[in-house]
């Protein structure tokens, strides 16, 4: 199968987030980027599907600037065959989906995998919008994906208190959830091979973003912990009642 994996880069989960430009932009100074964890699972699943079927090719695509190239190289080291970067500042989900849809229309993919959401902006929108642009079926939040008979995939999704098993005909878009598989760590051979694999940079085709951020706000900082001795039960009840307001 020819599989496209949509790859978003996100700040490492240990990053201390702050903003610049009147709280409009993320302060990128010192931020370490990683592959969005759901996208790492999508990439691993793409590798497993092609290993099981004995062939095919895997492309990863990112909409964004040159600062994303290290994460694209990491995806190549994990096992993708080629990477594509659509060179524009990604400002909203519609813009990202439209750019990827344009690229998909110019190529020949059987399956597009994306993460269920990015763990920074948490939109959960790109997969659905992409399917709509392409007029392809969408299966959202997949926990299991296997090859089916005659050009279909068998996909499981969690439901409230149960599980749904679906057959979807290709080409299709599937978004990936964490139970799907275990992420692969690139080995030395993969890292060496990644240096010579193709990383193509394409010009954007769309009209850009429809939205802009007015302001970001951080959650209120947590109060310091207060400890009570066993004999201070009255003070504890008072604090829970008057300050924490949970009683
Ligand atoms: C002011 C501002 C500045 C930003 N600057 C940057 C930046 O410099 N670099 C950056 O990477 N993002 C940047 N973003 C985030 C970018 O806008 C998001 O990628 C986009 O809005 C989609 O986010 P989402 O949470 O809706 O994605 P979701 O819909 O939650 O993502 C779901 C899946 O879609 C795919 N996907 C999401 N984004 C991309 C992408 N860019 N390329 C390929 N696949 C993708 C992934 O598979 C992801 O798991 C910025 C956003 C704003 C508002």
Coordinates of C-alpha atoms and ligand atoms in Angstrom, one line a residue:
X1 CA 0.0 0.0 0.0
X2 CA 1.1 3.6 -0.6
X3 CA 0.5 5.2 2.8
X4 CA 0.7 8.8 3.7
X5 CA 1.3 9.7 7.4
X6 CA 0.5 13.3 8.5
X7 CA 3.1 14.4 10.9
X8 CA 2.8 17.3 13.4
X9 CA 5.7 18.5 15.5
X10 CA 4.8 19.4 19.1
X11 CA 6.9 20.8 22.0
X12 CA 8.4 18.1 24.2
X13 CA 6.1 17.4 27.1
X14 CA 8.7 18.7 29.6
X15 CA 8.8 22.2 27.9
X16 CA 7.9 25.1 30.1
X17 CA 5.4 27.0 28.0
X18 CA 5.5 30.8 27.7
X19 CA 4.3 33.3 25.1
X20 CA 5.7 36.4 23.3
X21 CA 4.1 39.2 21.2
X22 CA 1.4 40.2 23.7
X23 CA 0.7 36.5 24.5
X24 CA -0.1 35.8 20.8
X25 CA 2.8 33.5 19.9
X26 CA 4.5 30.6 21.5
X27 CA 8.0 31.5 22.8
X28 CA 10.0 29.0 20.7
X29 CA 13.4 29.9 22.4
X30 CA 14.8 26.6 23.8
X31 CA 11.8 24.5 22.8
X32 CA 12.6 20.9 21.9
X33 CA 10.2 19.5 19.3
X34 CA 9.1 15.9 19.1
X35 CA 6.9 14.0 16.7
X36 CA 3.3 14.3 18.0
X37 CA 2.9 11.0 19.9
X38 CA -0.3 9.9 18.0
X39 CA 1.5 10.5 14.7
X40 CA 4.4 8.3 15.9
X41 CA 1.9 5.5 16.4
X42 CA 0.4 6.2 13.0
X43 CA 3.8 5.9 11.4
X44 CA 4.6 2.6 13.3
X45 CA 1.2 1.2 12.2
X46 CA 1.9 2.2 8.6
X47 CA 5.2 0.2 8.8
X48 CA 3.4 -2.8 10.4
X49 CA 0.7 -2.8 7.7
X50 CA 3.3 -2.7 4.9
X51 CA 5.5 -5.4 6.6
X52 CA 2.4 -7.6 6.9
X53 CA 1.4 -7.2 3.2
X54 CA 5.0 -7.4 2.0
X55 CA 5.3 -4.1 0.2
X56 CA 4.4 -0.6 -0.4
X57 CA 5.7 2.8 0.4
X58 CA 5.3 5.2 3.3
X59 CA 5.5 9.0 2.9
X60 CA 5.3 11.5 5.8
X61 CA 4.0 15.0 5.3
X62 CA 4.3 18.1 7.4
X63 CA 2.9 21.5 6.8
X64 CA 5.3 23.9 8.4
X65 CA 8.7 25.6 8.4
X66 CA 12.3 24.2 8.1
X67 CA 12.5 23.9 11.9
X68 CA 10.4 20.7 11.5
X69 CA 13.1 19.0 9.4
X70 CA 14.7 17.2 12.4
X71 CA 11.4 15.5 13.2
X72 CA 10.9 14.6 9.6
X73 CA 14.4 13.0 9.6
X74 CA 13.5 11.1 12.7
X75 CA 10.4 9.7 10.9
X76 CA 12.7 8.6 8.1
X77 CA 15.0 7.0 10.6
X78 CA 12.0 5.1 12.1
X79 CA 11.3 3.7 8.6
X80 CA 9.4 6.1 6.3
X81 CA 10.6 6.0 2.7
X82 CA 10.3 9.7 2.0
X83 CA 9.3 13.0 3.6
X84 CA 7.5 16.0 2.2
X85 CA 7.3 19.4 3.8
X86 CA 4.8 22.0 2.6
X87 CA 6.6 25.2 3.3
X88 CA 4.1 27.6 5.0
X89 CA 3.5 28.7 8.6
X90 CA 0.6 26.4 9.8
X91 CA -1.8 28.7 11.6
X92 CA -5.1 26.7 11.7
X93 CA -6.4 23.2 11.0
X94 CA -8.3 24.1 7.8
X95 CA -5.2 25.5 6.2
X96 CA -3.2 22.4 7.2
X97 CA -5.9 20.0 5.9
X98 CA -6.3 22.0 2.6
X99 CA -2.5 21.9 1.9
X100 CA -2.3 18.1 2.6
X101 CA -5.4 17.5 0.5
X102 CA -3.8 19.3 -2.4
X103 CA -0.7 17.2 -2.1
X104 CA -2.7 14.0 -1.8
X105 CA -4.6 14.9 -5.0
X106 CA -1.4 15.2 -6.9
X107 CA -0.1 11.8 -5.8
X108 CA -1.5 8.3 -5.5
X109 CA -2.1 7.1 -1.9
X110 CA -4.3 4.2 -0.7
X111 CA -4.5 5.3 2.9
X112 CA -3.9 8.4 4.9
X113 CA -3.1 8.1 8.6
X114 CA -3.2 11.0 11.0
X115 CA -3.1 11.4 14.8
X116 CA -6.4 11.8 16.6
X117 CA -5.2 15.2 17.8
X118 CA -2.0 17.3 18.2
X119 CA -1.0 17.4 21.9
X120 CA -0.3 21.1 21.7
X121 CA -3.2 22.8 20.0
X122 CA -5.5 19.8 20.6
X123 CA -7.8 20.6 17.7
X124 CA -8.7 17.1 16.6
X125 CA -9.8 18.6 13.3
X126 CA -7.2 17.9 10.6
X127 CA -8.1 14.3 9.9
X128 CA -11.8 15.0 9.5
X129 CA -11.3 18.1 7.4
X130 CA -8.8 16.3 5.1
X131 CA -11.3 13.4 4.5
X132 CA -13.9 16.0 3.6
X133 CA -11.6 17.9 1.2
X134 CA -10.7 14.6 -0.5
X135 CA -14.3 13.2 -0.3
X136 CA -12.9 10.0 1.2
X137 CA -14.3 8.0 4.1
X138 CA -13.0 8.8 7.6
X139 CA -12.6 6.5 10.6
X140 CA -11.8 8.5 13.7
X141 CA -9.8 7.5 16.8
X142 CA -8.8 4.0 15.7
X143 CA -7.4 1.6 18.3
X144 CA -6.7 -1.2 15.8
X145 CA -6.1 -1.3 12.0
X146 CA -5.6 -4.5 9.9
X147 CA -5.7 -5.2 6.2
X148 CA -9.1 -6.6 5.0
X149 CA -10.1 -8.4 1.9
X150 CA -10.3 -6.8 -1.5
X151 CA -9.0 -3.3 -0.8
X152 CA -10.5 -2.6 2.6
X153 CA -9.2 -2.1 6.1
X154 CA -10.7 -3.6 9.3
X155 CA -10.6 -0.9 12.0
X156 CA -11.7 -1.0 15.6
X157 CA -12.7 2.1 17.7
X158 CA -13.5 2.3 21.4
X159 CA -17.0 3.3 22.3
X160 CA -18.5 4.1 25.7
X161 CA -18.4 0.7 27.4
X162 CA -17.5 -1.3 24.3
X163 CA -15.8 -1.5 20.9
X164 CA -16.9 -1.0 17.3
X165 CA -15.4 -3.0 14.5
X166 CA -15.7 -1.5 11.0
X167 CA -14.7 -2.4 7.4
X168 CA -13.7 0.7 5.4
X169 CA -13.0 0.7 1.7
X170 CA -9.9 2.5 0.4
X171 CA -8.8 5.1 -0.2
X172 CA -9.6 6.4 3.3
X173 CA -8.4 8.6 6.1
X174 CA -8.0 7.0 9.5
X175 CA -7.0 8.9 12.7
X176 CA -5.0 7.0 15.3
X177 CA -5.5 6.6 19.1
X178 CA -3.0 5.4 21.6
X179 CA -3.9 1.7 22.0
X180 CA -3.0 1.2 18.3
X181 CA 0.6 -0.1 18.7
X182 CA 3.9 0.7 20.5
X183 CA 6.1 3.4 18.9
X184 CA 9.3 2.3 17.3
X185 CA 12.7 3.7 18.3
X186 CA 15.0 4.4 15.4
X187 CA 18.1 2.1 15.3
X188 CA 21.6 3.2 14.1
X189 CA 21.0 1.7 10.6
X190 CA 17.8 3.7 10.3
X191 CA 19.5 6.9 11.5
X192 CA 22.3 6.5 8.9
X193 CA 19.8 5.6 6.1
X194 CA 17.6 8.7 7.0
X195 CA 20.4 11.0 5.9
X196 CA 20.1 10.0 2.3
X197 CA 16.3 9.5 2.1
X198 CA 14.4 12.1 0.0
X199 CA 13.0 15.2 1.9
X200 CA 11.0 17.2 -0.6
X201 CA 10.0 20.8 0.0
X202 CA 6.8 22.0 -1.8
X203 CA 5.4 25.5 -2.1
X204 CA 2.0 26.0 -0.5
X205 CA -1.1 26.0 -2.8
X206 CA -3.8 27.4 -0.6
X207 CA -4.9 30.8 0.5
X208 CA -3.5 30.6 4.0
X209 CA -5.2 30.6 7.4
X210 CA -8.7 32.0 8.2
X211 CA -8.0 32.7 11.8
X212 CA -5.5 34.4 14.0
X213 CA -4.9 34.2 17.7
X214 CA -5.9 37.2 19.8
X215 CA -4.4 35.9 23.0
X216 CA -3.1 32.8 24.8
X217 CA -3.5 32.4 28.6
X218 CA -1.7 30.0 30.9
X219 CA -3.7 28.2 33.6
X220 CA -3.5 29.9 37.1
X221 CA -0.4 28.7 38.9
X222 CA -0.9 26.2 41.7
X223 CA -0.7 27.3 45.3
X224 CA 2.1 25.9 47.4
X225 CA 1.3 22.7 49.3
X226 CA 0.3 23.2 53.0
X227 CA 0.9 20.3 55.4
X228 CA -1.2 19.7 58.6
X229 CA -0.2 17.7 61.7
X230 CA -2.5 15.1 63.1
X231 CA -3.5 17.5 65.9
X232 CA -4.5 20.3 63.4
X233 CA -7.7 18.7 62.2
X234 CA -9.7 21.9 63.0
X235 CA -7.3 24.0 60.9
X236 CA -7.5 21.5 58.1
X237 CA -11.4 21.6 58.0
X238 CA -11.2 25.4 58.2
X239 CA -8.8 25.6 55.3
X240 CA -10.8 23.2 53.1
X241 CA -14.0 25.2 53.9
X242 CA -12.7 28.8 53.7
X243 CA -9.8 28.7 51.3
X244 CA -10.2 25.6 49.1
X245 CA -14.0 25.9 49.3
X246 CA -14.4 22.1 48.8
X247 CA -16.5 21.6 51.9
Ligands
LIG1 C1 -0.1 31.4 16.2 C2 0.2 30.0 15.8 C3 1.5 29.6 15.4 C4 1.7 28.3 15.1 N1 3.0 27.9 14.8 C5 3.3 26.6 14.4 C6 4.6 26.3 14.1 O1 5.5 27.1 14.0 N2 4.8 24.9 13.8 C7 3.8 24.0 13.8 O2 4.0 22.8 13.6 N3 2.5 24.3 14.2 C8 2.3 25.6 14.5 N4 1.0 26.0 14.9 C9 0.0 24.9 15.0 C10 -0.7 24.6 13.7 O3 -1.6 25.7 13.5 C11 -1.4 23.3 13.8 O4 -0.6 22.4 13.2 C12 -2.8 23.3 13.2 O5 -3.6 24.3 13.7 C13 -3.5 22.0 13.4 O6 -3.6 21.9 14.8 P1 -4.7 21.1 15.4 O7 -4.5 21.1 16.9 O8 -6.1 21.5 14.9 O9 -4.4 19.7 14.8 P2 -5.3 18.4 15.1 O10 -6.5 18.4 14.2 O11 -5.4 18.2 16.5 O12 -4.2 17.3 14.5 C14 -4.6 16.0 14.2 C15 -3.6 15.4 13.3 O13 -3.5 16.2 12.1 C16 -2.1 16.1 11.6 N5 -1.5 17.4 11.6 C17 -1.8 18.5 12.5 N6 -1.0 19.5 12.2 C18 -0.2 19.1 11.1 C19 0.8 19.8 10.4 N7 1.2 21.0 10.6 N8 1.3 19.1 9.3 C20 1.0 17.8 9.1 N9 0.0 17.2 9.8 C21 -0.6 17.8 10.8 C22 -1.4 15.2 12.6 O14 -1.4 13.9 12.2 C23 -2.2 15.4 13.9 O15 -2.0 14.3 14.8 C24 0.7 27.3 15.2 C25 -0.6 27.7 15.5 C26 -0.9 29.0 15.8 C27 -2.2 29.4 16.2

